[in-house]
Amino acid sequence: MTRGEAWLSHSATALVGGTGLVYGWMCYFAESDDPYAITNHAWQPDLQHLHILLAPLLVFSCALFWRDHVWKRVRAGFAIRRSTGLVLFGVFVPMIVSGYVVQTASSEWSRTAAVWTHGVSSLLWIVAYVVHQISRRRARG
Ligand code: HEM
Ligand code: HEM
């Protein structure tokens, strides 16, 4: 992985994860003072738009190193940073697909399932991503 690819990846997770966390807080925890408000926070629609517009950056950044960094190491049984690497590998597709199903779901139960899948997989992504970066680089010894 080149320096540029690594920094694009860090930026994408910070921007998409950051907008997602703030948007989630606005959706589920913020309370409006205005009893007639249709959103919990005045910036909620802006955060939603930012999150959706930035999301492809995360997909694109991973695509850049998918074959040489991710898939090659998954297949080869590469041991270093493997557990967090496998979590990232495993939640990547559910996180992306569920994000779009949140928008396109046509029944209440499928929307609820998508929101839960997106929430859990996205939080796992953020935690695994941070731990993946701070784990040891080489085998000890
Ligand atoms: C990296 C961590 C991420 C976090 C913390 C996060 C968080 C969230 C949250 C809280 C929602 C609102 C769900 C709801 O309506 O209840 C959401 C919606 C959404 N997310 Fe993410 N997300 C992340 C990554 C992604 C990625 C990688 C994609 C796609 C490539 C994505 C695409 C979407 C889309 C399309 C929506 C629907 C927006 C809407 O209509 O409300 N998200 N996300
Ligand atoms: C979607 C999955 C993955 C993502 C997004 C990801 C992302 C990253 C990033 C951004 C770095 C920092 C690179 C740098 O600073 O040069 C890194 C380093 C590293 N990752 Fe991953 N990784 C993933 C999967 C894996 C897997 C499956 C393994 C091993 C089985 C792994 C092992 C490592 C190791 C050993 C390093 C240390 C530096 C290096 O050798 O490149 N990663 N990863």
PDB file of C-alpha atoms and ligand atoms in Angstrom:
ATOM      1  CA  MET A   1       0.000   0.000   0.000  1.00  0.00           C
ATOM      2  CA  THR A   2       1.381   3.425  -0.941  1.00  0.00           C
ATOM      3  CA  ARG A   3       1.366   6.427   1.451  1.00  0.00           C
ATOM      4  CA  GLY A   4      -1.258   8.091  -0.738  1.00  0.00           C
ATOM      5  CA  GLU A   5      -3.540   5.045  -0.607  1.00  0.00           C
ATOM      6  CA  ALA A   6      -3.146   4.796   3.179  1.00  0.00           C
ATOM      7  CA  TRP A   7      -4.000   8.469   3.691  1.00  0.00           C
ATOM      8  CA  LEU A   8      -6.939   8.356   1.302  1.00  0.00           C
ATOM      9  CA  SER A   9      -8.230   5.384   3.298  1.00  0.00           C
ATOM     10  CA  HIS A  10      -7.782   7.159   6.662  1.00  0.00           C
ATOM     11  CA  SER A  11      -9.491  10.301   5.318  1.00  0.00           C
ATOM     12  CA  ALA A  12     -12.392   8.331   3.844  1.00  0.00           C
ATOM     13  CA  THR A  13     -13.067   6.461   7.099  1.00  0.00           C
ATOM     14  CA  ALA A  14     -12.803   9.720   9.091  1.00  0.00           C
ATOM     15  CA  LEU A  15     -15.149  11.638   6.751  1.00  0.00           C
ATOM     16  CA  VAL A  16     -17.735   8.917   6.109  1.00  0.00           C
ATOM     17  CA  GLY A  17     -17.562   7.571   9.683  1.00  0.00           C
ATOM     18  CA  GLY A  18     -17.627  11.083  11.158  1.00  0.00           C
ATOM     19  CA  THR A  19     -20.650  12.249   9.161  1.00  0.00           C
ATOM     20  CA  GLY A  20     -22.363   8.908   9.900  1.00  0.00           C
ATOM     21  CA  LEU A  21     -21.813   9.198  13.665  1.00  0.00           C
ATOM     22  CA  VAL A  22     -23.046  12.812  13.804  1.00  0.00           C
ATOM     23  CA  TYR A  23     -26.031  11.995  11.559  1.00  0.00           C
ATOM     24  CA  GLY A  24     -26.862   8.975  13.760  1.00  0.00           C
ATOM     25  CA  TRP A  25     -26.727  11.150  16.872  1.00  0.00           C
ATOM     26  CA  MET A  26     -29.092  13.659  15.234  1.00  0.00           C
ATOM     27  CA  CYS A  27     -31.517  10.908  14.156  1.00  0.00           C
ATOM     28  CA  TYR A  28     -31.658   9.026  17.443  1.00  0.00           C
ATOM     29  CA  PHE A  29     -30.445  11.214  20.329  1.00  0.00           C
ATOM     30  CA  ALA A  30     -30.895  14.936  19.533  1.00  0.00           C
ATOM     31  CA  GLU A  31     -34.182  16.590  20.531  1.00  0.00           C
ATOM     32  CA  SER A  32     -35.621  19.694  18.884  1.00  0.00           C
ATOM     33  CA  ASP A  33     -37.087  22.591  20.940  1.00  0.00           C
ATOM     34  CA  ASP A  34     -39.636  23.199  18.185  1.00  0.00           C
ATOM     35  CA  PRO A  35     -42.674  20.921  18.721  1.00  0.00           C
ATOM     36  CA  TYR A  36     -43.553  21.212  14.976  1.00  0.00           C
ATOM     37  CA  ALA A  37     -40.068  20.314  13.703  1.00  0.00           C
ATOM     38  CA  ILE A  38     -39.921  17.346  11.322  1.00  0.00           C
ATOM     39  CA  THR A  39     -36.217  16.698  12.036  1.00  0.00           C
ATOM     40  CA  ASN A  40     -34.456  16.453  15.418  1.00  0.00           C
ATOM     41  CA  HIS A  41     -31.754  18.918  14.413  1.00  0.00           C
ATOM     42  CA  ALA A  42     -31.684  21.778  11.874  1.00  0.00           C
ATOM     43  CA  TRP A  43     -28.539  20.365  10.196  1.00  0.00           C
ATOM     44  CA  GLN A  44     -29.856  16.798   9.943  1.00  0.00           C
ATOM     45  CA  PRO A  45     -30.659  16.984   6.183  1.00  0.00           C
ATOM     46  CA  ASP A  46     -27.219  18.532   5.475  1.00  0.00           C
ATOM     47  CA  LEU A  47     -25.449  15.767   7.407  1.00  0.00           C
ATOM     48  CA  GLN A  48     -27.486  13.127   5.569  1.00  0.00           C
ATOM     49  CA  HIS A  49     -26.507  14.632   2.197  1.00  0.00           C
ATOM     50  CA  LEU A  50     -22.835  14.905   3.184  1.00  0.00           C
ATOM     51  CA  HIS A  51     -22.800  11.285   4.408  1.00  0.00           C
ATOM     52  CA  ILE A  52     -24.331   9.993   1.166  1.00  0.00           C
ATOM     53  CA  LEU A  53     -22.087  12.150  -1.049  1.00  0.00           C
ATOM     54  CA  LEU A  54     -18.888  11.131   0.769  1.00  0.00           C
ATOM     55  CA  ALA A  55     -19.723   7.396   1.057  1.00  0.00           C
ATOM     56  CA  PRO A  56     -18.331   6.393  -2.409  1.00  0.00           C
ATOM     57  CA  LEU A  57     -14.930   7.730  -1.329  1.00  0.00           C
ATOM     58  CA  LEU A  58     -14.629   4.895   1.203  1.00  0.00           C
ATOM     59  CA  VAL A  59     -15.580   2.291  -1.402  1.00  0.00           C
ATOM     60  CA  PHE A  60     -13.113   3.753  -3.902  1.00  0.00           C
ATOM     61  CA  SER A  61     -10.244   3.992  -1.379  1.00  0.00           C
ATOM     62  CA  CYS A  62     -10.575   0.300  -0.429  1.00  0.00           C
ATOM     63  CA  ALA A  63     -10.836  -0.716  -4.079  1.00  0.00           C
ATOM     64  CA  LEU A  64      -7.375   0.780  -4.651  1.00  0.00           C
ATOM     65  CA  PHE A  65      -5.649  -1.732  -2.339  1.00  0.00           C
ATOM     66  CA  TRP A  66      -8.230  -4.518  -2.248  1.00  0.00           C
ATOM     67  CA  ARG A  67      -6.336  -7.050  -4.383  1.00  0.00           C
ATOM     68  CA  ASP A  68      -2.787  -6.537  -3.068  1.00  0.00           C
ATOM     69  CA  HIS A  69      -3.466  -5.680   0.575  1.00  0.00           C
ATOM     70  CA  VAL A  70      -6.775  -7.297   1.539  1.00  0.00           C
ATOM     71  CA  TRP A  71      -7.555 -10.280  -0.687  1.00  0.00           C
ATOM     72  CA  LYS A  72      -3.955 -11.450  -1.009  1.00  0.00           C
ATOM     73  CA  ARG A  73      -3.579 -11.542   2.821  1.00  0.00           C
ATOM     74  CA  VAL A  74      -6.959 -13.126   3.446  1.00  0.00           C
ATOM     75  CA  ARG A  75      -6.117 -15.929   0.978  1.00  0.00           C
ATOM     76  CA  ALA A  76      -2.517 -16.433   2.186  1.00  0.00           C
ATOM     77  CA  GLY A  77      -3.433 -16.764   5.896  1.00  0.00           C
ATOM     78  CA  PHE A  78      -1.222 -13.731   6.690  1.00  0.00           C
ATOM     79  CA  ALA A  79      -1.041 -13.585  10.520  1.00  0.00           C
ATOM     80  CA  ILE A  80      -0.157  -9.985  11.423  1.00  0.00           C
ATOM     81  CA  ARG A  81      -3.195  -7.732  12.031  1.00  0.00           C
ATOM     82  CA  ARG A  82      -5.309 -10.632  10.818  1.00  0.00           C
ATOM     83  CA  SER A  83      -8.201 -10.498  13.298  1.00  0.00           C
ATOM     84  CA  THR A  84      -8.993  -6.816  12.705  1.00  0.00           C
ATOM     85  CA  GLY A  85      -8.251  -7.224   8.982  1.00  0.00           C
ATOM     86  CA  LEU A  86     -10.812 -10.040   8.784  1.00  0.00           C
ATOM     87  CA  VAL A  87     -13.426  -7.962  10.629  1.00  0.00           C
ATOM     88  CA  LEU A  88     -12.891  -5.129   8.109  1.00  0.00           C
ATOM     89  CA  PHE A  89     -13.059  -7.620   5.239  1.00  0.00           C
ATOM     90  CA  GLY A  90     -16.257  -9.193   6.641  1.00  0.00           C
ATOM     91  CA  VAL A  91     -18.232  -6.023   7.353  1.00  0.00           C
ATOM     92  CA  PHE A  92     -17.236  -4.107   4.199  1.00  0.00           C
ATOM     93  CA  VAL A  93     -20.005  -5.418   1.915  1.00  0.00           C
ATOM     94  CA  PRO A  94     -22.846  -5.565   4.539  1.00  0.00           C
ATOM     95  CA  MET A  95     -22.009  -1.988   5.595  1.00  0.00           C
ATOM     96  CA  ILE A  96     -22.241  -0.645   2.038  1.00  0.00           C
ATOM     97  CA  VAL A  97     -25.253  -2.668   0.903  1.00  0.00           C
ATOM     98  CA  SER A  98     -27.261  -1.926   4.079  1.00  0.00           C
ATOM     99  CA  GLY A  99     -26.580   1.824   3.699  1.00  0.00           C
ATOM    100  CA  TYR A 100     -28.296   1.810   0.319  1.00  0.00           C
ATOM    101  CA  VAL A 101     -31.090  -0.517   1.495  1.00  0.00           C
ATOM    102  CA  VAL A 102     -31.865   2.054   4.240  1.00  0.00           C
ATOM    103  CA  GLN A 103     -32.799   4.392   1.390  1.00  0.00           C
ATOM    104  CA  THR A 104     -34.501   1.941  -0.944  1.00  0.00           C
ATOM    105  CA  ALA A 105     -36.343  -0.406   1.494  1.00  0.00           C
ATOM    106  CA  SER A 106     -40.037  -0.630   0.667  1.00  0.00           C
ATOM    107  CA  SER A 107     -41.323  -2.247   3.861  1.00  0.00           C
ATOM    108  CA  GLU A 108     -40.958  -1.296   7.515  1.00  0.00           C
ATOM    109  CA  TRP A 109     -39.243  -4.555   8.520  1.00  0.00           C
ATOM    110  CA  SER A 110     -36.648  -4.377   5.711  1.00  0.00           C
ATOM    111  CA  ARG A 111     -35.835  -0.769   6.634  1.00  0.00           C
ATOM    112  CA  THR A 112     -35.451  -1.725  10.304  1.00  0.00           C
ATOM    113  CA  ALA A 113     -33.196  -4.672   9.359  1.00  0.00           C
ATOM    114  CA  ALA A 114     -31.103  -2.397   7.122  1.00  0.00           C
ATOM    115  CA  VAL A 115     -30.771   0.310   9.806  1.00  0.00           C
ATOM    116  CA  TRP A 116     -29.592  -2.288  12.361  1.00  0.00           C
ATOM    117  CA  THR A 117     -27.210  -3.965   9.910  1.00  0.00           C
ATOM    118  CA  HIS A 118     -25.810  -0.582   8.861  1.00  0.00           C
ATOM    119  CA  GLY A 119     -25.431   0.608  12.455  1.00  0.00           C
ATOM    120  CA  VAL A 120     -23.723  -2.537  13.748  1.00  0.00           C
ATOM    121  CA  SER A 121     -21.445  -3.060  10.711  1.00  0.00           C
ATOM    122  CA  SER A 122     -20.432   0.636  10.589  1.00  0.00           C
ATOM    123  CA  LEU A 123     -19.561   0.768  14.277  1.00  0.00           C
ATOM    124  CA  LEU A 124     -17.566  -2.462  13.919  1.00  0.00           C
ATOM    125  CA  TRP A 125     -15.761  -0.917  10.926  1.00  0.00           C
ATOM    126  CA  ILE A 126     -14.726   2.170  12.910  1.00  0.00           C
ATOM    127  CA  VAL A 127     -13.502   0.192  15.949  1.00  0.00           C
ATOM    128  CA  ALA A 128     -11.684  -2.459  13.855  1.00  0.00           C
ATOM    129  CA  TYR A 129     -10.168   0.233  11.628  1.00  0.00           C
ATOM    130  CA  VAL A 130      -8.647   2.117  14.582  1.00  0.00           C
ATOM    131  CA  VAL A 131      -7.337  -1.074  16.235  1.00  0.00           C
ATOM    132  CA  HIS A 132      -5.965  -2.267  12.843  1.00  0.00           C
ATOM    133  CA  GLN A 133      -3.877   0.914  12.623  1.00  0.00           C
ATOM    134  CA  ILE A 134      -2.419   0.741  16.122  1.00  0.00           C
ATOM    135  CA  SER A 135      -1.615  -3.014  16.178  1.00  0.00           C
ATOM    136  CA  ARG A 136       1.970  -4.192  15.846  1.00  0.00           C
ATOM    137  CA  ARG A 137       3.407  -4.133  12.313  1.00  0.00           C
ATOM    138  CA  ARG A 138       5.633  -7.205  12.379  1.00  0.00           C
ATOM    139  CA  ALA A 139       5.850 -10.561  14.115  1.00  0.00           C
ATOM    140  CA  ARG A 140       7.686 -10.386  17.463  1.00  0.00           C
ATOM    141  CA  GLY A 141      11.030 -12.041  17.873  1.00  0.00           C
TER     142      GLY A 141
HETATM  143  C1  HEM B   1     -18.064   4.273   8.286  1.00  0.00           C
HETATM  144  C2  HEM B   1     -19.021   4.282   9.150  1.00  0.00           C
HETATM  145  C3  HEM B   1     -20.456   4.682   8.875  1.00  0.00           C
HETATM  146  C4  HEM B   1     -21.316   5.134   9.842  1.00  0.00           C
HETATM  147  C5  HEM B   1     -21.006   5.383  11.315  1.00  0.00           C
HETATM  148  C6  HEM B   1     -22.617   5.313   9.213  1.00  0.00           C
HETATM  149  C7  HEM B   1     -23.762   5.740   9.859  1.00  0.00           C
HETATM  150  C8  HEM B   1     -24.990   5.902   9.269  1.00  0.00           C
HETATM  151  C9  HEM B   1     -26.223   6.219   9.964  1.00  0.00           C
HETATM  152  C10 HEM B   1     -26.351   6.420  11.468  1.00  0.00           C
HETATM  153  C11 HEM B   1     -27.212   6.285   9.056  1.00  0.00           C
HETATM  154  C12 HEM B   1     -28.699   6.585   9.328  1.00  0.00           C
HETATM  155  C13 HEM B   1     -29.492   5.309   9.310  1.00  0.00           C
HETATM  156  C14 HEM B   1     -30.957   5.602   9.602  1.00  0.00           C
HETATM  157  O1  HEM B   1     -31.644   6.188   8.737  1.00  0.00           O
HETATM  158  O2  HEM B   1     -31.407   5.288  10.697  1.00  0.00           O
HETATM  159  C15 HEM B   1     -26.622   6.023   7.768  1.00  0.00           C
HETATM  160  C16 HEM B   1     -27.316   6.019   6.584  1.00  0.00           C
HETATM  161  C17 HEM B   1     -26.746   5.780   5.357  1.00  0.00           C
HETATM  162  N1  HEM B   1     -25.444   5.401   5.103  1.00  0.00           N
HETATM  163 FE1  HEM B   1     -23.976   5.213   6.490  1.00  0.00          FE
HETATM  164  N2  HEM B   1     -22.517   4.974   7.879  1.00  0.00           N
HETATM  165  C18 HEM B   1     -21.222   4.577   7.621  1.00  0.00           C
HETATM  166  C19 HEM B   1     -20.711   4.127   6.408  1.00  0.00           C
HETATM  167  C20 HEM B   1     -21.406   4.125   5.220  1.00  0.00           C
HETATM  168  C21 HEM B   1     -20.893   3.626   3.948  1.00  0.00           C
HETATM  169  C22 HEM B   1     -19.512   2.994   3.726  1.00  0.00           C
HETATM  170  C23 HEM B   1     -21.894   3.824   3.020  1.00  0.00           C
HETATM  171  C24 HEM B   1     -21.925   3.496   1.552  1.00  0.00           C
HETATM  172  C25 HEM B   1     -20.879   3.301   0.775  1.00  0.00           C
HETATM  173  C26 HEM B   1     -23.010   4.442   3.693  1.00  0.00           C
HETATM  174  C27 HEM B   1     -24.183   4.820   3.087  1.00  0.00           C
HETATM  175  C28 HEM B   1     -25.298   5.250   3.740  1.00  0.00           C
HETATM  176  C29 HEM B   1     -26.560   5.565   3.080  1.00  0.00           C
HETATM  177  C30 HEM B   1     -26.821   5.546   1.586  1.00  0.00           C
HETATM  178  C31 HEM B   1     -27.470   5.897   4.095  1.00  0.00           C
HETATM  179  C32 HEM B   1     -28.933   6.282   3.940  1.00  0.00           C
HETATM  180  C33 HEM B   1     -29.140   7.732   4.266  1.00  0.00           C
HETATM  181  C34 HEM B   1     -30.577   7.987   4.641  1.00  0.00           C
HETATM  182  O3  HEM B   1     -31.438   7.897   3.775  1.00  0.00           O
HETATM  183  O4  HEM B   1     -30.848   8.290   5.812  1.00  0.00           O
HETATM  184  N3  HEM B   1     -22.688   4.608   5.028  1.00  0.00           N
HETATM  185  N4  HEM B   1     -25.268   5.772   7.927  1.00  0.00           N
HETATM  186  C1  HEM B   2     -10.968  -4.123   4.192  1.00  0.00           C
HETATM  187  C2  HEM B   2      -9.935  -4.639   4.872  1.00  0.00           C
HETATM  188  C3  HEM B   2      -8.674  -3.858   5.245  1.00  0.00           C
HETATM  189  C4  HEM B   2      -8.455  -2.516   5.290  1.00  0.00           C
HETATM  190  C5  HEM B   2      -9.434  -1.376   4.982  1.00  0.00           C
HETATM  191  C6  HEM B   2      -7.072  -2.321   5.710  1.00  0.00           C
HETATM  192  C7  HEM B   2      -6.472  -1.087   5.860  1.00  0.00           C
HETATM  193  C8  HEM B   2      -5.161  -0.904   6.237  1.00  0.00           C
HETATM  194  C9  HEM B   2      -4.481   0.380   6.285  1.00  0.00           C
HETATM  195  C10 HEM B   2      -5.111   1.714   5.898  1.00  0.00           C
HETATM  196  C11 HEM B   2      -3.216   0.154   6.714  1.00  0.00           C
HETATM  197  C12 HEM B   2      -2.118   1.221   6.952  1.00  0.00           C
HETATM  198  C13 HEM B   2      -1.114   1.109   5.841  1.00  0.00           C
HETATM  199  C14 HEM B   2       0.066   2.055   6.007  1.00  0.00           C
HETATM  200  O1  HEM B   2       0.057   2.921   6.882  1.00  0.00           O
HETATM  201  O2  HEM B   2       0.984   1.861   5.223  1.00  0.00           O
HETATM  202  C15 HEM B   2      -3.073  -1.266   6.961  1.00  0.00           C
HETATM  203  C16 HEM B   2      -1.917  -1.889   7.411  1.00  0.00           C
HETATM  204  C17 HEM B   2      -1.778  -3.220   7.594  1.00  0.00           C
HETATM  205  N1  HEM B   2      -2.748  -4.193   7.368  1.00  0.00           N
HETATM  206 FE1  HEM B   2      -4.606  -3.881   6.645  1.00  0.00          FE
HETATM  207  N2  HEM B   2      -6.496  -3.551   5.920  1.00  0.00           N
HETATM  208  C18 HEM B   2      -7.438  -4.509   5.644  1.00  0.00           C
HETATM  209  C19 HEM B   2      -7.244  -5.886   5.707  1.00  0.00           C
HETATM  210  C20 HEM B   2      -6.117  -6.510   6.184  1.00  0.00           C
HETATM  211  C21 HEM B   2      -5.939  -7.939   6.332  1.00  0.00           C
HETATM  212  C22 HEM B   2      -7.011  -8.967   5.941  1.00  0.00           C
HETATM  213  C23 HEM B   2      -4.683  -8.147   6.845  1.00  0.00           C
HETATM  214  C24 HEM B   2      -3.976  -9.434   7.207  1.00  0.00           C
HETATM  215  C25 HEM B   2      -4.520 -10.604   7.201  1.00  0.00           C
HETATM  216  C26 HEM B   2      -4.078  -6.857   7.030  1.00  0.00           C
HETATM  217  C27 HEM B   2      -2.813  -6.642   7.555  1.00  0.00           C
HETATM  218  C28 HEM B   2      -2.190  -5.418   7.666  1.00  0.00           C
HETATM  219  C29 HEM B   2      -0.796  -5.235   8.110  1.00  0.00           C
HETATM  220  C30 HEM B   2       0.167  -6.330   8.535  1.00  0.00           C
HETATM  221  C31 HEM B   2      -0.546  -3.861   8.069  1.00  0.00           C
HETATM  222  C32 HEM B   2       0.789  -3.174   8.451  1.00  0.00           C
HETATM  223  C33 HEM B   2       1.466  -2.500   7.316  1.00  0.00           C
HETATM  224  C34 HEM B   2       1.492  -3.315   6.053  1.00  0.00           C
HETATM  225  O3  HEM B   2       2.054  -4.423   6.061  1.00  0.00           O
HETATM  226  O4  HEM B   2       0.910  -2.860   5.047  1.00  0.00           O
HETATM  227  N3  HEM B   2      -4.972  -5.877   6.607  1.00  0.00           N
HETATM  228  N4  HEM B   2      -4.263  -1.889   6.650  1.00  0.00           N
END
